mmCIF file of C-alpha atoms in Angstrom:
data_model
loop_
_atom_site.group_PDB
_atom_site.id
_atom_site.type_symbol
_atom_site.label_atom_id
_atom_site.label_comp_id
_atom_site.label_asym_id
_atom_site.label_seq_id
_atom_site.Cartn_x
_atom_site.Cartn_y
_atom_site.Cartn_z
ATOM 1 C CA MET A 1 0.000 0.000 0.000
ATOM 2 C CA ALA A 2 1.418 3.340 -1.050
ATOM 3 C CA THR A 3 1.779 6.026 1.582
ATOM 4 C CA ALA A 4 1.449 9.739 1.098
ATOM 5 C CA ALA A 5 4.683 11.561 0.463
ATOM 6 C CA THR A 6 6.047 13.411 3.437
ATOM 7 C CA ALA A 7 6.619 17.142 3.380
ATOM 8 C CA ALA A 8 10.357 16.411 3.225
ATOM 9 C CA SER A 9 10.004 14.161 0.172
ATOM 10 C CA ARG A 10 7.795 16.717 -1.579
ATOM 11 C CA ALA A 11 10.402 19.411 -0.859
ATOM 12 C CA LEU A 12 13.135 17.164 -2.264
ATOM 13 C CA ASP A 13 11.044 16.545 -5.392
ATOM 14 C CA ARG A 14 10.545 20.298 -5.871
ATOM 15 C CA VAL A 15 14.268 21.018 -5.626
ATOM 16 C CA VAL A 16 15.343 18.176 -7.912
ATOM 17 C CA GLU A 17 12.562 18.624 -10.482
ATOM 18 C CA GLY A 18 13.056 22.396 -10.484
ATOM 19 C CA TYR A 19 16.757 21.930 -11.100
ATOM 20 C CA PHE A 20 16.083 19.447 -13.893
ATOM 21 C CA ASP A 21 13.625 21.776 -15.620
ATOM 22 C CA ASP A 22 16.076 24.675 -15.347
ATOM 23 C CA VAL A 23 18.896 22.552 -16.795
ATOM 24 C CA LEU A 24 16.762 21.665 -19.812
ATOM 25 C CA ASP A 25 15.884 25.321 -20.341
ATOM 26 C CA LEU A 26 19.558 26.277 -20.214
ATOM 27 C CA TYR A 27 20.788 23.293 -22.253
ATOM 28 C CA PRO A 28 17.969 22.533 -24.702
ATOM 29 C CA LEU A 29 19.892 19.817 -26.560
ATOM 30 C CA GLN A 30 19.510 17.701 -23.428
ATOM 31 C CA GLY A 31 15.760 18.170 -23.650
ATOM 32 C CA THR A 32 15.784 16.940 -27.229
ATOM 33 C CA PHE A 33 17.896 13.925 -26.263
ATOM 34 C CA LEU A 34 15.155 13.125 -23.736
ATOM 35 C CA GLY A 35 12.419 13.438 -26.360
ATOM 36 C CA GLU A 36 11.027 16.813 -25.278
ATOM 37 C CA ALA A 37 9.796 18.371 -28.523
ATOM 38 C CA LYS A 38 9.465 21.847 -27.017
ATOM 39 C CA TYR A 39 13.260 22.199 -27.169
ATOM 40 C CA ALA A 40 13.613 21.095 -30.812
ATOM 41 C CA ASN A 41 14.138 24.616 -32.166
ATOM 42 C CA ARG A 42 16.651 25.769 -29.558
ATOM 43 C CA LEU A 43 20.395 25.229 -29.557
ATOM 44 C CA GLY A 44 21.611 27.139 -26.547
ATOM 45 C CA ASN A 45 25.091 28.584 -26.374
ATOM 46 C CA PRO A 46 27.065 26.860 -23.627
ATOM 47 C CA SER A 47 30.210 28.726 -24.691
ATOM 48 C CA SER A 48 28.759 32.173 -24.060
ATOM 49 C CA GLU A 49 29.617 34.142 -20.931
ATOM 50 C CA ALA A 50 25.910 34.445 -20.126
ATOM 51 C CA SER A 51 25.308 30.699 -20.368
ATOM 52 C CA ILE A 52 28.375 29.855 -18.305
ATOM 53 C CA ALA A 53 27.310 32.316 -15.607
ATOM 54 C CA ALA A 54 23.714 31.073 -15.672
ATOM 55 C CA GLY A 55 24.856 27.457 -15.404
ATOM 56 C CA MET A 56 27.058 28.195 -12.414
ATOM 57 C CA ALA A 57 24.317 30.235 -10.748
ATOM 58 C CA LEU A 58 21.920 27.333 -11.261
ATOM 59 C CA GLU A 59 24.370 24.870 -9.695
ATOM 60 C CA ARG A 60 24.985 27.114 -6.688
ATOM 61 C CA GLN A 61 21.274 27.836 -6.180
ATOM 62 C CA ALA A 62 20.391 24.133 -6.378
ATOM 63 C CA LEU A 63 23.175 23.276 -3.937
ATOM 64 C CA ARG A 64 21.962 25.923 -1.464
ATOM 65 C CA ALA A 65 18.352 24.755 -1.776
ATOM 66 C CA ALA A 66 19.266 21.094 -1.304
ATOM 67 C CA ARG A 67 21.393 21.860 1.746
ATOM 68 C CA THR A 68 18.387 23.440 3.466
ATOM 69 C CA LEU A 69 16.170 20.373 3.104
ATOM 70 C CA ASP A 70 14.991 18.594 6.235
ATOM 71 C CA THR A 71 16.129 14.993 5.866
ATOM 72 C CA ALA A 72 14.145 13.659 8.833
ATOM 73 C CA GLY A 73 11.114 12.750 6.720
ATOM 74 C CA LEU A 74 13.002 11.110 3.866
ATOM 75 C CA ASN A 75 13.056 7.374 3.325
ATOM 76 C CA ASN A 76 16.368 5.632 2.575
ATOM 77 C CA GLN A 77 16.054 5.956 -1.210
ATOM 78 C CA GLU A 78 15.182 9.657 -0.967
ATOM 79 C CA ALA A 79 18.066 10.285 1.425
ATOM 80 C CA LEU A 80 20.427 8.570 -1.016
ATOM 81 C CA SER A 81 19.007 10.629 -3.898
ATOM 82 C CA LEU A 82 19.634 13.799 -1.898
ATOM 83 C CA GLN A 83 23.212 12.739 -1.119
ATOM 84 C CA VAL A 84 23.919 12.073 -4.809
ATOM 85 C CA PHE A 85 22.273 15.349 -5.821
ATOM 86 C CA LEU A 86 24.352 17.278 -3.264
ATOM 87 C CA ARG A 87 27.551 15.568 -4.395
ATOM 88 C CA ASP A 88 26.850 16.248 -8.066
ATOM 89 C CA ARG A 89 26.027 19.922 -7.473
ATOM 90 C CA ALA A 90 29.138 20.383 -5.293
ATOM 91 C CA GLU A 91 31.298 18.753 -7.986
ATOM 92 C CA ALA A 92 29.778 21.034 -10.625
ATOM 93 C CA VAL A 93 30.615 24.097 -8.537
ATOM 94 C CA GLU A 94 34.143 22.834 -7.888
ATOM 95 C CA SER A 95 34.630 22.084 -11.597
ATOM 96 C CA THR A 96 35.023 25.792 -12.325
ATOM 97 C CA GLN A 97 38.708 25.387 -11.507
ATOM 98 C CA PHE A 98 38.901 23.297 -14.720
ATOM 99 C CA PRO A 99 37.251 25.585 -17.301
ATOM 100 C CA GLU A 100 36.051 23.056 -19.911
ATOM 101 C CA HIS A 101 34.431 25.848 -21.898
ATOM 102 C CA LEU A 102 37.915 26.891 -22.994
ATOM 103 C CA LEU A 103 38.101 23.652 -25.012
ATOM 104 C CA PRO A 104 34.762 23.690 -26.842
ATOM 105 C CA VAL A 105 35.871 21.205 -29.511
ATOM 106 C CA ASN A 106 37.521 17.840 -29.127
ATOM 107 C CA GLN A 107 37.466 14.618 -31.092
ATOM 108 C CA MET A 108 34.929 12.934 -28.822
ATOM 109 C CA ASP A 109 32.393 15.612 -28.024
ATOM 110 C CA ASN A 110 31.654 18.847 -29.807
ATOM 111 C CA LEU A 111 28.592 20.700 -30.926
ATOM 112 C CA GLY A 112 29.429 20.320 -34.618
ATOM 113 C CA SER A 113 29.307 16.525 -34.501
ATOM 114 C CA THR A 114 26.278 16.612 -32.235
ATOM 115 C CA LEU A 115 24.435 18.802 -34.725
ATOM 116 C CA ALA A 116 25.346 16.399 -37.522
ATOM 117 C CA LEU A 117 23.680 13.628 -35.530
ATOM 118 C CA PHE A 118 20.607 15.774 -34.886
ATOM 119 C CA GLY A 119 20.503 16.939 -38.509
ATOM 120 C CA SER A 120 20.457 13.406 -39.849
ATOM 121 C CA GLY A 121 16.819 13.085 -38.862
ATOM 122 C CA ALA A 122 17.581 9.584 -37.617
ATOM 123 C CA GLY A 123 18.968 10.580 -34.225
ATOM 124 C CA PRO A 124 17.359 12.305 -31.254
ATOM 125 C CA GLN A 125 15.589 14.843 -33.472
ATOM 126 C CA PRO A 126 13.548 12.869 -36.034
ATOM 127 C CA PHE A 127 11.990 14.597 -39.023
ATOM 128 C CA ALA A 128 8.441 13.242 -39.197
ATOM 129 C CA THR A 129 6.685 16.503 -40.054
ATOM 130 C CA LEU A 130 7.321 19.829 -41.709
ATOM 131 C CA GLU A 131 7.376 21.375 -38.217
ATOM 132 C CA ASP A 132 10.209 18.998 -37.255
ATOM 133 C CA HIS A 133 12.253 20.216 -40.225
ATOM 134 C CA GLU A 134 11.499 23.853 -39.444
ATOM 135 C CA ALA A 135 12.491 23.380 -35.800
ATOM 136 C CA TRP A 136 15.776 21.829 -36.937
ATOM 137 C CA LEU A 137 16.484 24.718 -39.293
ATOM 138 C CA GLU A 138 15.752 27.245 -36.549
ATOM 139 C CA ARG A 139 18.155 25.377 -34.282
ATOM 140 C CA ALA A 140 20.839 25.076 -36.973
ATOM 141 C CA TRP A 141 20.771 28.828 -37.664
ATOM 142 C CA GLN A 142 21.874 29.359 -34.047
ATOM 143 C CA PHE A 143 25.128 27.457 -34.600
ATOM 144 C CA PRO A 144 27.123 30.506 -35.806
ATOM 145 C CA GLN A 145 26.619 32.234 -32.433
ATOM 146 C CA TRP A 146 28.068 29.196 -30.678
ATOM 147 C CA ALA A 147 30.957 29.007 -33.137
ATOM 148 C CA THR A 148 31.755 32.691 -32.638
ATOM 149 C CA ALA A 149 31.624 32.427 -28.844
ATOM 150 C CA SER A 150 33.778 29.291 -28.937
ATOM 151 C CA HIS A 151 36.297 30.899 -31.298
ATOM 152 C CA ASP A 152 36.529 33.948 -29.058
ATOM 153 C CA ARG A 153 37.506 31.687 -26.144
ATOM 154 C CA LEU A 154 40.398 30.022 -27.995
#
């Protein structure tokens, strides 16, 4: 028999789900990878100063919010989820000492190859309708801003 969620578990859900939604808004390619069509026309610009600052602010805010949660009402699985969430946010904040954004292109992971996958129509962004194609084109036209921001960082 299922029991009602405690106030602590609802608070944990709000923090984690809020963080997840904010991450997808900031990094819309992730939303497309997860099948969220509302992100299909957005690229994002993770190399821009604004995006980097927004990402770090999001990590810090989520870490602060998670640290304030009352763990007394959490079951074991929820407590473990909170511990992992706290660890991951703390690692993200600490990662600023290794500025990955200064290396926007490498042989294993770069936006150019990711866009080629998306643009194939057979990957995470299928082309079933005219709207799918139009969303892809809108996304693709945002690539030059990323390329410029990435070039400026080199």
